[in-house]
Each structure stands twice: as structure tokens, then as C-alpha cells.
Coordinates of C-alpha atoms in Angstrom, one line a residue:
X1 CA 43.1 378.1 61.9
X2 CA 45.5 380.2 63.9
X3 CA 44.5 382.4 66.9
X4 CA 46.0 385.9 67.4
X5 CA 45.5 388.7 69.9
X6 CA 44.7 392.3 68.8
X7 CA 44.5 395.5 70.9
X8 CA 41.2 397.2 71.1
X9 CA 40.4 400.9 71.9
X10 CA 39.7 400.1 75.5
X11 CA 43.2 398.9 76.1
X12 CA 42.0 395.3 76.1
X13 CA 42.9 392.3 73.9
X14 CA 40.6 390.2 71.8
X15 CA 41.3 386.9 70.1
X16 CA 40.8 386.8 66.3
X17 CA 40.8 383.5 64.3
X18 CA 42.9 383.9 61.1
X19 CA 42.3 381.3 58.3
X20 CA 45.5 380.1 56.5
X21 CA 45.1 378.1 53.3
X22 CA 48.0 375.9 52.4
X23 CA 48.1 375.2 48.6
X24 CA 48.8 371.7 47.3
X25 CA 51.0 372.9 44.6
X26 CA 54.4 374.7 44.6
X27 CA 53.7 378.4 44.6
X28 CA 55.7 380.2 41.9
X29 CA 57.8 383.2 42.9
X30 CA 56.1 386.2 41.3
X31 CA 57.8 389.0 43.2
X32 CA 58.7 389.9 46.8
X33 CA 61.8 390.1 49.0
X34 CA 64.5 387.7 50.0
X35 CA 66.7 387.7 53.1
X36 CA 70.3 387.2 51.8
X37 CA 71.6 385.8 55.0
X38 CA 68.8 383.4 55.9
X39 CA 67.5 382.8 52.4
X40 CA 63.9 383.3 53.5
X41 CA 61.6 384.6 50.8
X42 CA 58.8 387.1 51.4
X43 CA 56.2 387.1 48.6
X44 CA 53.9 389.9 47.7
X45 CA 50.3 389.7 48.8
X46 CA 49.2 389.5 45.2
X47 CA 51.1 386.3 44.6
X48 CA 49.8 384.8 47.9
X49 CA 46.1 385.1 47.0
X50 CA 44.4 382.3 45.0
X51 CA 42.9 383.9 41.9
X52 CA 39.2 384.0 41.8
X53 CA 37.4 381.9 39.3
X54 CA 35.5 383.6 36.6
X55 CA 31.8 383.2 36.9
X56 CA 30.0 380.9 34.4
X57 CA 28.3 383.2 31.9
X58 CA 26.4 380.3 30.3
X59 CA 28.1 380.9 27.0
X60 CA 30.1 378.2 25.2
X61 CA 33.6 379.4 24.9
X62 CA 34.9 376.8 22.4
X63 CA 34.2 377.4 18.7
X64 CA 35.7 376.6 15.4
X65 CA 37.5 379.9 15.1
X66 CA 39.4 379.3 18.3
X67 CA 40.2 375.6 17.5
X68 CA 41.2 375.9 13.8
X69 CA 44.4 377.3 12.5
X70 CA 44.4 378.9 9.1
X71 CA 47.7 379.0 7.3
X72 CA 48.4 381.4 4.4
X73 CA 51.3 381.5 2.1
X74 CA 52.2 385.0 0.8
X75 CA 55.3 385.5 -1.2
X76 CA 57.2 388.8 -0.7
X77 CA 60.0 390.3 -2.6
X78 CA 62.4 392.1 -0.3
X79 CA 64.5 395.0 -1.5
X80 CA 68.2 394.6 -1.7
X81 CA 69.9 397.9 -2.4
X82 CA 73.5 397.5 -3.5
X83 CA 76.1 399.7 -5.1
X84 CA 79.0 398.9 -7.4
X85 CA 82.3 400.6 -7.8
X86 CA 83.2 401.5 -11.4
X87 CA 86.6 402.2 -12.8
X88 CA 87.2 405.9 -13.4
X89 CA 89.9 408.4 -13.8
X90 CA 92.1 408.2 -10.7
X91 CA 90.6 404.9 -9.5
X92 CA 91.7 401.4 -10.6
X93 CA 89.5 398.3 -9.8
X94 CA 91.1 394.9 -10.5
X95 CA 89.0 392.5 -12.7
X96 CA 91.2 389.4 -12.1
X97 CA 88.5 387.5 -10.2
X98 CA 85.6 388.6 -12.3
X99 CA 83.5 386.1 -14.2
X100 CA 82.1 386.5 -17.7
X101 CA 78.5 385.2 -17.7
X102 CA 76.6 384.9 -20.9
X103 CA 72.9 383.9 -21.1
X104 CA 72.2 380.4 -22.2
X105 CA 69.5 379.0 -24.5
X106 CA 66.0 379.6 -23.2
X107 CA 64.0 376.4 -22.6
X108 CA 60.2 376.4 -23.0
X109 CA 58.0 374.2 -20.8
X110 CA 57.4 371.8 -23.6
X111 CA 61.1 371.4 -24.3
X112 CA 61.8 370.9 -20.6
X113 CA 59.2 368.2 -20.2
X114 CA 60.3 366.5 -23.4
X115 CA 63.8 366.4 -22.2
X116 CA 62.7 364.9 -18.9
X117 CA 60.6 362.2 -20.7
X118 CA 63.6 361.3 -22.9
X119 CA 65.7 360.9 -19.7
X120 CA 63.0 358.7 -18.1
X121 CA 62.8 356.5 -21.3
X122 CA 66.6 356.0 -21.1
X123 CA 66.4 355.0 -17.5
X124 CA 63.6 352.6 -18.1
X125 CA 65.5 351.1 -21.1
X126 CA 68.5 350.4 -18.9
X127 CA 66.4 349.1 -16.0
X128 CA 64.5 346.8 -18.3
X129 CA 67.7 345.5 -19.8
X130 CA 69.1 344.8 -16.3
X131 CA 65.9 343.1 -15.3
X132 CA 65.8 341.0 -18.5
X133 CA 69.4 339.9 -17.9
X134 CA 68.5 338.8 -14.4
X135 CA 65.5 336.9 -15.6
X136 CA 67.5 335.2 -18.3
X137 CA 70.2 334.3 -15.8
X138 CA 67.7 332.9 -13.4
X139 CA 66.1 330.9 -16.1
X140 CA 69.5 329.7 -17.3
X141 CA 70.4 328.7 -13.7
X142 CA 67.1 326.9 -13.2
X143 CA 67.6 325.1 -16.5
X144 CA 71.1 324.1 -15.5
X145 CA 69.9 322.8 -12.1
X146 CA 67.0 321.0 -13.8
X147 CA 69.4 319.3 -16.3
X148 CA 71.8 318.4 -13.4
X149 CA 68.9 316.9 -11.4
X150 CA 67.6 315.0 -14.4
X151 CA 71.1 313.7 -15.1
X152 CA 71.5 312.7 -11.4
X153 CA 68.1 311.0 -11.4
X154 CA 69.0 309.2 -14.6
X155 CA 72.3 308.1 -13.1
X156 CA 70.6 307.1 -9.9
X157 CA 68.0 305.0 -11.7
X158 CA 70.7 303.4 -13.8
X159 CA 72.8 302.6 -10.7
X160 CA 69.7 301.3 -8.9
X161 CA 68.9 299.1 -11.9
X162 CA 72.5 297.9 -12.2
X163 CA 72.6 297.2 -8.5
X164 CA 69.3 295.3 -8.7
X165 CA 70.5 293.2 -11.6
X166 CA 73.8 292.6 -9.8
X167 CA 71.9 291.6 -6.6
X168 CA 69.7 289.3 -8.7
X169 CA 72.7 287.8 -10.3
X170 CA 74.4 287.3 -7.0
X171 CA 71.2 285.9 -5.6
X172 CA 71.1 283.3 -8.4
X173 CA 74.7 282.4 -7.9
X174 CA 74.5 282.2 -4.1
X175 CA 70.7 282.1 -3.2
X176 CA 69.9 282.8 0.4
X177 CA 66.3 284.1 0.6
X178 CA 63.0 283.0 -0.8
X179 CA 63.1 285.7 -3.4
X180 CA 66.5 284.4 -4.7
X181 CA 65.1 280.9 -5.1
X182 CA 62.0 282.2 -6.9
X183 CA 64.3 284.0 -9.4
X184 CA 66.4 280.9 -9.7
X185 CA 63.4 278.7 -10.5
X186 CA 62.0 281.3 -12.9
X187 CA 65.4 281.3 -14.7
X188 CA 65.3 277.6 -14.9
X189 CA 61.8 277.6 -16.4
X190 CA 62.8 280.2 -19.0
X191 CA 65.8 278.1 -19.9
X192 CA 63.6 275.0 -20.2
X193 CA 61.1 276.8 -22.4
X194 CA 63.8 278.1 -24.7
X195 CA 65.5 274.7 -25.0
X196 CA 62.1 273.0 -25.7
X197 CA 61.3 275.6 -28.4
X198 CA 64.7 275.1 -30.0
X199 CA 64.4 271.3 -30.0
X200 CA 60.8 271.4 -31.4
X201 CA 62.0 273.8 -34.1
X202 CA 65.2 272.0 -35.2
X203 CA 64.6 268.3 -34.5
X204 CA 62.0 265.8 -35.4
X205 CA 61.2 262.2 -34.7
X206 CA 63.5 260.1 -32.5
X207 CA 66.1 262.8 -32.3
X208 CA 63.6 265.1 -30.8
X209 CA 62.5 262.6 -28.2
X210 CA 66.1 261.9 -27.3
X211 CA 66.8 265.6 -27.0
X212 CA 63.7 266.1 -24.8
X213 CA 64.8 263.2 -22.5
X214 CA 68.2 264.7 -22.2
X215 CA 66.7 268.0 -21.4
X216 CA 64.5 266.4 -18.7
X217 CA 67.6 264.8 -17.2
X218 CA 69.4 268.2 -17.2
X219 CA 66.4 269.8 -15.6
X220 CA 66.3 267.1 -12.9
X221 CA 70.0 267.7 -12.1
X222 CA 69.5 271.4 -11.9
X223 CA 66.5 271.0 -9.6
X224 CA 68.5 268.7 -7.4
X225 CA 71.4 271.2 -7.3
X226 CA 68.9 274.0 -6.4
X227 CA 67.5 271.7 -3.7
X228 CA 70.9 271.2 -2.2
X229 CA 71.6 274.9 -2.2
X230 CA 68.2 275.5 -0.6
X231 CA 68.9 273.0 2.1
X232 CA 72.2 274.7 2.9
X233 CA 70.6 278.2 2.9
X234 CA 67.8 277.0 5.1
X235 CA 70.4 275.6 7.6
X236 CA 72.3 278.9 7.6
X237 CA 69.1 280.9 8.0
X238 CA 67.9 278.7 10.7
X239 CA 71.1 279.3 12.7
X240 CA 70.8 283.0 12.2
X241 CA 67.2 282.9 13.3
X242 CA 68.2 281.0 16.5
X243 CA 70.9 283.6 17.3
X244 CA 68.5 286.5 16.6
X245 CA 65.9 284.8 18.8
X246 CA 68.3 284.3 21.7
X247 CA 69.7 287.8 21.3
X248 CA 66.2 289.2 21.5
X249 CA 65.6 287.3 24.7
X250 CA 68.8 288.7 26.3
X251 CA 68.1 292.3 25.4
X252 CA 67.6 294.7 28.4
X253 CA 64.4 296.6 28.9
X254 CA 64.4 299.9 27.1
X255 CA 62.2 303.0 27.4
X256 CA 62.5 306.6 26.3
X257 CA 62.5 309.3 29.0
X258 CA 60.9 312.7 28.8
X259 CA 64.2 314.2 27.6
X260 CA 64.5 311.8 24.7
X261 CA 67.3 309.6 26.2
X262 CA 67.0 305.8 26.1
X263 CA 67.2 304.1 29.5
X264 CA 68.2 300.4 29.7
X265 CA 67.5 298.1 32.6
X266 CA 68.5 294.5 33.2
X267 CA 66.1 292.2 35.1
X268 CA 66.9 288.8 36.6
X269 CA 65.1 287.2 33.7
X270 CA 67.2 289.1 31.0
X271 CA 70.4 288.3 32.9
X272 CA 69.4 284.6 32.9
X273 CA 68.6 284.7 29.2
X274 CA 72.0 286.3 28.5
X275 CA 73.8 283.7 30.4
X276 CA 72.1 280.9 28.5
X277 CA 72.8 282.7 25.2
X278 CA 76.5 282.9 26.0
X279 CA 76.6 279.2 26.9
X280 CA 74.8 278.3 23.7
X281 CA 77.2 280.3 21.6
X282 CA 80.1 278.6 23.3
X283 CA 78.9 275.0 22.8
X284 CA 77.9 275.6 19.2
X285 CA 81.3 276.9 18.3
X286 CA 83.5 274.6 16.2
X287 CA 87.3 274.3 16.2
X288 CA 88.0 275.2 19.8
X289 CA 90.8 273.5 21.8
X290 CA 90.0 270.5 23.9
X291 CA 90.6 272.3 27.3
X292 CA 88.2 275.1 26.3
X293 CA 85.6 272.5 25.2
X294 CA 85.8 270.7 28.5
X295 CA 85.3 274.0 30.4
X296 CA 82.3 274.8 28.3
X297 CA 80.7 271.4 28.9
X298 CA 81.4 271.8 32.7
X299 CA 79.6 275.1 32.6
X300 CA 76.7 273.6 30.7
X301 CA 76.6 270.8 33.2
X302 CA 76.4 273.1 36.2
X303 CA 73.7 275.1 34.5
X304 CA 71.3 272.3 33.7
X305 CA 71.9 270.6 37.1
X306 CA 69.7 273.3 38.7
X307 CA 66.6 271.7 37.3
X308 CA 65.8 268.0 37.4
X309 CA 63.7 266.6 34.6
X310 CA 63.9 264.2 31.6
X311 CA 65.4 266.9 29.3
X312 CA 68.2 267.8 31.7
X313 CA 69.0 264.1 32.3
X314 CA 69.4 263.6 28.5
X315 CA 71.7 266.6 28.3
X316 CA 73.8 265.2 31.2
X317 CA 74.0 261.8 29.6
X318 CA 75.2 263.4 26.3
X319 CA 77.8 265.5 28.2
X320 CA 79.2 262.5 30.0
X321 CA 79.3 260.6 26.7
X322 CA 81.3 263.4 25.0
X323 CA 83.7 263.4 28.0
X324 CA 84.2 259.7 27.6
X325 CA 84.8 260.0 23.8
X326 CA 87.2 262.9 24.2
X327 CA 89.2 261.0 26.8
X328 CA 89.6 258.2 24.3
X329 CA 91.0 260.7 21.7
X330 CA 88.1 260.3 19.3
X331 CA 88.4 262.6 16.2
X332 CA 86.3 265.8 16.2
X333 CA 84.6 264.9 12.9
X334 CA 83.1 261.9 14.6
X335 CA 81.8 264.0 17.4
X336 CA 79.8 266.4 15.2
X337 CA 76.6 264.5 15.5
X338 CA 76.8 264.3 19.3
X339 CA 77.6 268.0 19.6
X340 CA 74.6 268.9 17.4
X341 CA 72.4 266.8 19.6
X342 CA 73.7 268.6 22.7
X343 CA 73.0 272.0 21.0
X344 CA 69.5 270.9 19.9
X345 CA 68.6 269.7 23.4
X346 CA 70.1 272.8 25.1
X347 CA 68.1 275.0 22.7
X348 CA 65.0 273.2 23.7
X349 CA 66.0 273.8 27.3
X350 CA 66.4 277.5 26.6
X351 CA 63.0 277.7 24.9
X352 CA 61.3 276.3 28.0
X353 CA 59.7 279.1 30.0
X354 CA 60.2 277.2 33.3
X355 CA 64.0 277.4 32.8
X356 CA 64.1 280.7 30.9
X357 CA 61.1 282.9 31.9
X358 CA 62.1 285.7 29.5
X359 CA 61.4 283.4 26.5
X360 CA 57.7 283.2 27.2
X361 CA 57.4 286.8 26.0
X362 CA 58.7 286.0 22.5
X363 CA 57.4 282.4 21.8
X364 CA 54.8 282.3 19.1
X365 CA 53.3 279.0 20.3
X366 CA 50.9 279.5 23.3
X367 CA 51.8 277.6 26.5
X368 CA 48.4 275.9 26.4
X369 CA 48.2 273.5 23.4
X370 CA 44.4 273.6 23.6
X371 CA 44.5 277.2 22.3
X372 CA 45.8 275.8 19.0
X373 CA 42.6 273.9 18.3
X374 CA 40.5 277.1 18.0
X375 CA 41.9 278.2 14.7
X376 CA 43.1 275.1 12.8
X377 CA 42.4 274.2 9.1
X378 CA 42.9 271.1 7.0
X379 CA 45.3 271.2 4.0
X380 CA 43.8 269.2 1.1
X381 CA 47.2 268.6 -0.5
X382 CA 49.6 267.5 2.3
X383 CA 46.6 266.4 4.5
X384 CA 47.8 268.1 7.6
X385 CA 46.0 270.2 10.2
X386 CA 47.8 273.6 10.3
X387 CA 47.0 277.1 11.8
X388 CA 45.0 279.4 9.6
X389 CA 48.1 281.7 9.3
X390 CA 49.7 278.9 7.2
X391 CA 47.1 279.3 4.4
X392 CA 47.1 281.9 1.7
X393 CA 43.7 283.4 1.5
X394 CA 42.9 286.0 -1.2
X395 CA 39.9 288.3 -1.2
X396 CA 38.0 286.0 -3.6
X397 CA 38.7 282.7 -1.8
X398 CA 35.8 280.7 -0.5
X399 CA 37.8 277.9 1.1
X400 CA 41.2 277.6 2.7
X401 CA 42.6 275.2 0.0
X402 CA 46.3 274.4 0.2
X403 CA 48.9 275.7 2.7
X404 CA 51.8 278.0 1.9
X405 CA 54.3 275.1 1.6
X406 CA 52.1 273.1 -0.9
X407 CA 51.5 276.2 -3.0
X408 CA 55.2 276.9 -3.0
X409 CA 56.0 273.3 -4.1
X410 CA 53.4 273.5 -6.8
X411 CA 54.8 276.7 -8.1
X412 CA 58.4 275.4 -8.1
X413 CA 57.3 272.2 -9.9
X414 CA 55.0 273.7 -12.6
X415 CA 54.5 277.4 -13.1
X416 CA 57.7 278.7 -11.4
X417 CA 56.4 282.3 -11.2
X418 CA 57.8 285.2 -9.2
X419 CA 55.5 286.9 -6.7
X420 CA 57.8 289.1 -4.6
X421 CA 57.4 292.0 -7.0
X422 CA 53.7 292.1 -6.3
X423 CA 54.3 291.7 -2.6
X424 CA 56.7 294.7 -2.8
X425 CA 54.0 296.8 -4.5
X426 CA 51.4 295.7 -1.9
X427 CA 53.8 296.5 1.0
X428 CA 54.5 300.0 -0.3
X429 CA 50.8 300.6 -0.9
X430 CA 49.9 299.6 2.7
X431 CA 52.7 301.7 4.1
X432 CA 51.4 304.8 2.2
X433 CA 47.8 304.1 3.3
X434 CA 48.9 304.0 6.9
X435 CA 50.5 307.4 6.6
X436 CA 47.1 308.9 5.7
X437 CA 45.8 307.9 9.1
X438 CA 42.1 307.7 7.9
X439 CA 41.4 304.2 9.1
X440 CA 41.9 302.5 5.7
X441 CA 40.6 298.9 5.7
X442 CA 40.2 297.7 2.1
X443 CA 44.0 297.7 1.4
X444 CA 44.5 295.2 4.2
X445 CA 41.9 292.8 2.8
X446 CA 43.5 292.7 -0.6
X447 CA 46.3 290.0 -0.9
X448 CA 49.1 289.9 -3.4
X449 CA 47.1 287.4 -5.6
X450 CA 44.3 290.1 -6.0
X451 CA 46.9 292.8 -6.6
X452 CA 48.5 290.6 -9.3
X453 CA 45.1 290.1 -11.0
X454 CA 44.6 293.9 -11.0
X455 CA 48.0 294.7 -12.4
X456 CA 48.0 292.1 -15.1
X457 CA 44.4 292.0 -16.2
X458 CA 43.2 295.6 -15.5
X459 CA 46.3 297.8 -15.8
X460 CA 48.2 295.6 -18.3
X461 CA 51.4 295.7 -16.2
X462 CA 52.2 299.2 -17.2
X463 CA 51.9 302.8 -16.0
X464 CA 48.7 304.6 -17.0
X465 CA 50.7 307.7 -18.0
X466 CA 54.1 306.6 -19.4
X467 CA 53.4 302.9 -20.2
X468 CA 56.4 301.9 -18.1
X469 CA 56.4 298.1 -17.7
X470 CA 59.1 297.7 -15.0
X471 CA 57.3 296.4 -11.9
X472 CA 60.2 297.6 -9.7
X473 CA 59.4 301.2 -10.6
X474 CA 55.6 300.9 -10.4
X475 CA 53.5 301.8 -7.4
X476 CA 49.7 302.0 -6.8
X477 CA 48.3 305.1 -5.3
X478 CA 44.9 306.7 -4.8
X479 CA 43.1 308.1 -7.8
X480 CA 41.2 310.6 -5.6
X481 CA 43.3 311.2 -2.5
X482 CA 40.2 312.5 -0.6
X483 CA 38.8 308.9 -0.4
X484 CA 40.4 305.7 0.9
X485 CA 42.2 303.4 -1.4
X486 CA 40.2 300.7 -3.1
X487 CA 40.5 298.7 -6.4
X488 CA 38.0 301.2 -7.8
X489 CA 39.9 304.3 -6.5
X490 CA 43.5 303.6 -7.6
X491 CA 45.9 304.2 -10.4
X492 CA 49.2 302.4 -11.4
X493 CA 52.0 304.9 -11.9
X494 CA 55.8 305.2 -11.6
X495 CA 57.2 306.6 -8.4
X496 CA 57.9 310.1 -9.9
X497 CA 54.4 310.2 -11.5
X498 CA 52.8 309.1 -8.3
X499 CA 54.4 311.9 -6.4
X500 CA 53.3 314.4 -9.0
X501 CA 49.8 312.9 -9.1
X502 CA 49.3 313.2 -5.3
X503 CA 50.1 316.9 -5.4
X504 CA 47.2 317.6 -7.8
X505 CA 44.1 319.4 -6.3
X506 CA 41.7 319.1 -9.2
X507 CA 41.9 316.0 -11.4
X508 CA 39.4 317.4 -13.9
X509 CA 41.6 320.3 -14.8
X510 CA 44.9 318.4 -14.6
X511 CA 43.9 315.5 -17.0
X512 CA 42.1 315.4 -20.3
X513 CA 38.6 314.0 -20.5
X514 CA 39.7 311.0 -22.6
X515 CA 42.3 310.0 -20.0
X516 CA 39.8 310.3 -17.1
X517 CA 37.3 308.2 -19.1
X518 CA 40.0 305.5 -19.6
X519 CA 40.7 305.4 -15.8
X520 CA 37.0 305.3 -15.0
X521 CA 36.6 302.3 -17.3
X522 CA 39.3 300.4 -15.4
X523 CA 37.6 301.3 -12.2
X524 CA 34.4 299.8 -13.5
X525 CA 36.2 296.6 -14.4
X526 CA 37.6 296.4 -10.8
X527 CA 34.2 297.0 -9.4
X528 CA 32.7 294.2 -11.5
X529 CA 35.4 291.7 -10.3
X530 CA 35.5 292.6 -6.6
X531 CA 31.7 293.0 -6.3
X532 CA 31.4 289.2 -6.3
X533 CA 33.3 289.1 -3.0
X534 CA 30.9 289.7 0.0
X535 CA 33.6 291.4 2.1
X536 CA 34.3 293.8 -0.7
X537 CA 30.7 294.4 -1.7
X538 CA 30.0 296.3 1.6
X539 CA 32.9 298.7 1.0
X540 CA 31.8 299.1 -2.6
X541 CA 28.2 300.1 -1.6
X542 CA 29.6 302.4 1.1
X543 CA 31.9 304.2 -1.4
X544 CA 29.0 304.6 -3.9
X545 CA 26.8 306.2 -1.3
X546 CA 29.6 308.5 -0.3
X547 CA 30.2 309.6 -3.9
X548 CA 26.4 310.3 -4.3
X549 CA 26.4 312.3 -1.1
X550 CA 29.3 314.4 -2.3

């Protein structure tokens, strides 16, 4: 509000309140005056007054007619009035740039649409030809890649087979592992059977007996030769095992950090184990000069002097004895036995947790001997008390029977069979079952003897699909991958067939009814055999109940 003074008729002044409304928006300039010098604008009174609102009549002002737009199309021909100039007498018009236009053939609607259809057919024909060429090229490329892959697979299988045969041949010439000696004894048995059959077929009477005696002598010589090779291989393997054991004791502690990097840390125990490992490597080395040997023995002497016991005293006595013999210029070949005794006693020193604390983490034998008595069985063949881990126990065994060593000797002496093929199949089977992560248990109860019975007596040592009889290429997988593996839920296939089988979703649609019936029959045979085993019977009843529930 603003107060102003006005003059009245009685020559007196009266205050009048004038109301000024200031708009919240920018007022548009709708007319008025402007001072050119100061730039002040003076609006008309009409533009300064807020327009009055129209009174509400109570009638709805929105309707379809005001909200909808109706569009109309109306063609219109406009007039175009032109004139032309014609040649006449006294006027020449050039026709140099004129064009002569003649009317063409008139096309009806049917002819026009027919022409368009013919053009469309031509386009479709060329497009289909182009598409067919692409399809054929893709098929040809896929065929080429498939043939190349098959050729590579065939070559790979051939190379693997040749490599395996070469490895077996090298293993027979220079046997080092248990598998090599199994193959060697198997080859010996095959040779003996062939020679026996040849003698029985060609000779009779005294000549036959003499030939059999000669064959027996040859067999005994070959067995002795294999025994010598086995002794040498065991000695080399024992040395390698000792070095691996000592190297494992000397390894630093390792762990993986959050960023994936490996961190290593040496502790006083690992440093001690590494020091003892280096000393053992030095004293077990042959062919070193005399001065270096004396330094190594002095280092060993300073190391074992830290602890005083009967073992260290024996090591010290042997060291002094070697010093004495070396001072007398004794030949090294005469010192081999003494040096082996020093290595053996020092190895025993290293394996003592009191002198090498890190070794207690790796030793299989518990520090307390009384713990061994909790799980000890008696071998009926060698008449020794051994841990239960030394006895082969199959799923159908009721007693412990003979130990591993006795079974091995019996096999080398009589049957001379090869088991590592079945062990390899069982190893691959257990590895595949672990990958399912569904807590499979039956596969770890089955031993290689049980697997051998299944492969030989139930599956006839051949693939169920291709009848492949090479055990190196055969694997056992689940018949129905939705359930855990068991002798009554398995199938024997090659590696390629097993990969394709595990990709199937519906076995009823993938295989014929006769093939499924054949597999089910083999599963029934497995159930009949393994149902006699109490440990397997519970899993068998559980699987039957699960199938009924499904």
C-alpha cells in the first residue's frame, strides 16, 4: 500500500491509500511510451490491468468437436493459361531445340501388374540362386571342416596308440614303474603259453619233456633277469622318493592372496629342513674330490654335534672312520658301503621330528606307536601284522585275506595279469563323478576288482555302441545322468561316445527300444551280483525307491 495526499474543496489535504499489485510474471509491452534518453517505459493503462476472469457458467467447455481434427483431401485442378508463338509470314521461330514426342504403347492395368509380377519372379529367382549358392558353400565348408577334424582325430588316435605302444615297448626294455613290470610279466606269460603250445603240438614223449624242462629253465632265467631289473628300479625309485620327500620338507609356506598372487614365506623349520636337505645331497654325491668330501663331512659333523644321542654318536663314529680310511689312501670303491651307512643314518636323523620339526607334518607314521594297533590286520600268506591300508578289499570281500605284496607275488608267479587298465578306468570314473558335486558314494566303494568283473562278465570288454574292445579308449559313465553312478546305472562306451551320450536329454528318444532293453538287462545282472554285498544293498534299495518316486 502507498499513501498519497489529495487536495479537497476546502483547501485541505486528505491521505488516500492506493493499492499497488506487483505481478509475479514479466509484463509484456502492449503499447505505451518510452523515454529515449533514460529508457524508461510508460505502459498504457489497459496493459497494466490484470484481465478479469470469466465467470463460471456451469457449462463444460470441452467437447469432441473442439478436441478432434478432421482432415479432408480434395484434389483441385488449377488453370494454367499459356500461349504459343507460331511461325507466320514475316515471323521466323527457330525449331532447333524442339523435341518430337510420339505417344507410346498404352498399358492396361492387367498388363502393368503382369509386368511387375514377372519382374518380381526374376528377382526372386536370382535371390534364391544366391541363397542356394551360400547354403551349398556353407555345407561344403562344414563338410571340409568335418573331414579335416575327423582326419586330425584319426591321426591323433593313431599317434596316441603309437606313443602308447612305444611307451610300453620302452617300459618293457627299461622297466621303472609297477605298470612296466606288470606288462613285462604278462609278456613273459604269453611267451610261455605260446612255447608250451608249440612244444605240445610238435613234440611227444621224451623230446617233449626235455623241451619243457628247457623252457622252464629259460623262464627261470627270465624271471631272475626281471627280478634284477626290478631291484635296480626299486633302488632308483627309492632315491627319487627320498629326494622328493626332503624337497617337500624344505618347501616354503605358500598361500594365494586376494589378487591371485602367490606369497611364499620361509620359517625357521623350513630353513632347517633346507639346510639338512643340502647336506644330504652333498654326502650322497659320488665322484667328488677328496678335499670337497672332507669339507662335507666336517659340515655334517658340526650339524649332528648339536644334539647328543645314540644316533648322532653312531654318525660321528662313521665320520671319524671315513677320515681315518681316507688318510690311509683307501680306494673309493672300498668306501661305498661306509658312505651308504652314513647316508642311511643321516636320513634317519633327518626324519626325526626332534632334529627336523618340519618333517612331522609329512611323516605317514604317527609319532605314537600305540596308534598303529588300532587298525592292524593279519596277513594269512606272509603271516605278518600290517595296517589295513596294505590289504586289497573289494566290495564283495568278507575278510581281509592277503596283503598287497602277497597278491602281487602270487600274480607274478601264476596268473601274471595286468590290472592298471582297470585302475585307469576307475580313476577316470571317480574323477568324473567328483565333477558332478552331488555327493556320490558308490563309486568310491567299488574297487578295481569289482570294476574288472563288471567289464569282463557283464559288458564283455567292449563298448555297448561300437563294440570297441581297446580298454585304453573305454570309459564308464552314467546311463542316466540325473542319478548317481552305480553298477546298475552305468554304460561302457568310448570317450567320444561317452561325450555324446552325456549331452542327451531324453534317452527314450535317442536310443531304440531294443538297445535300451539290452542295457537294462545288463543293469539287472549288476544288481543281482552286487545285491549280495550288504554295503551295496542299501544303495540299491535307495535307488529303487527313488525311481519309484520319480
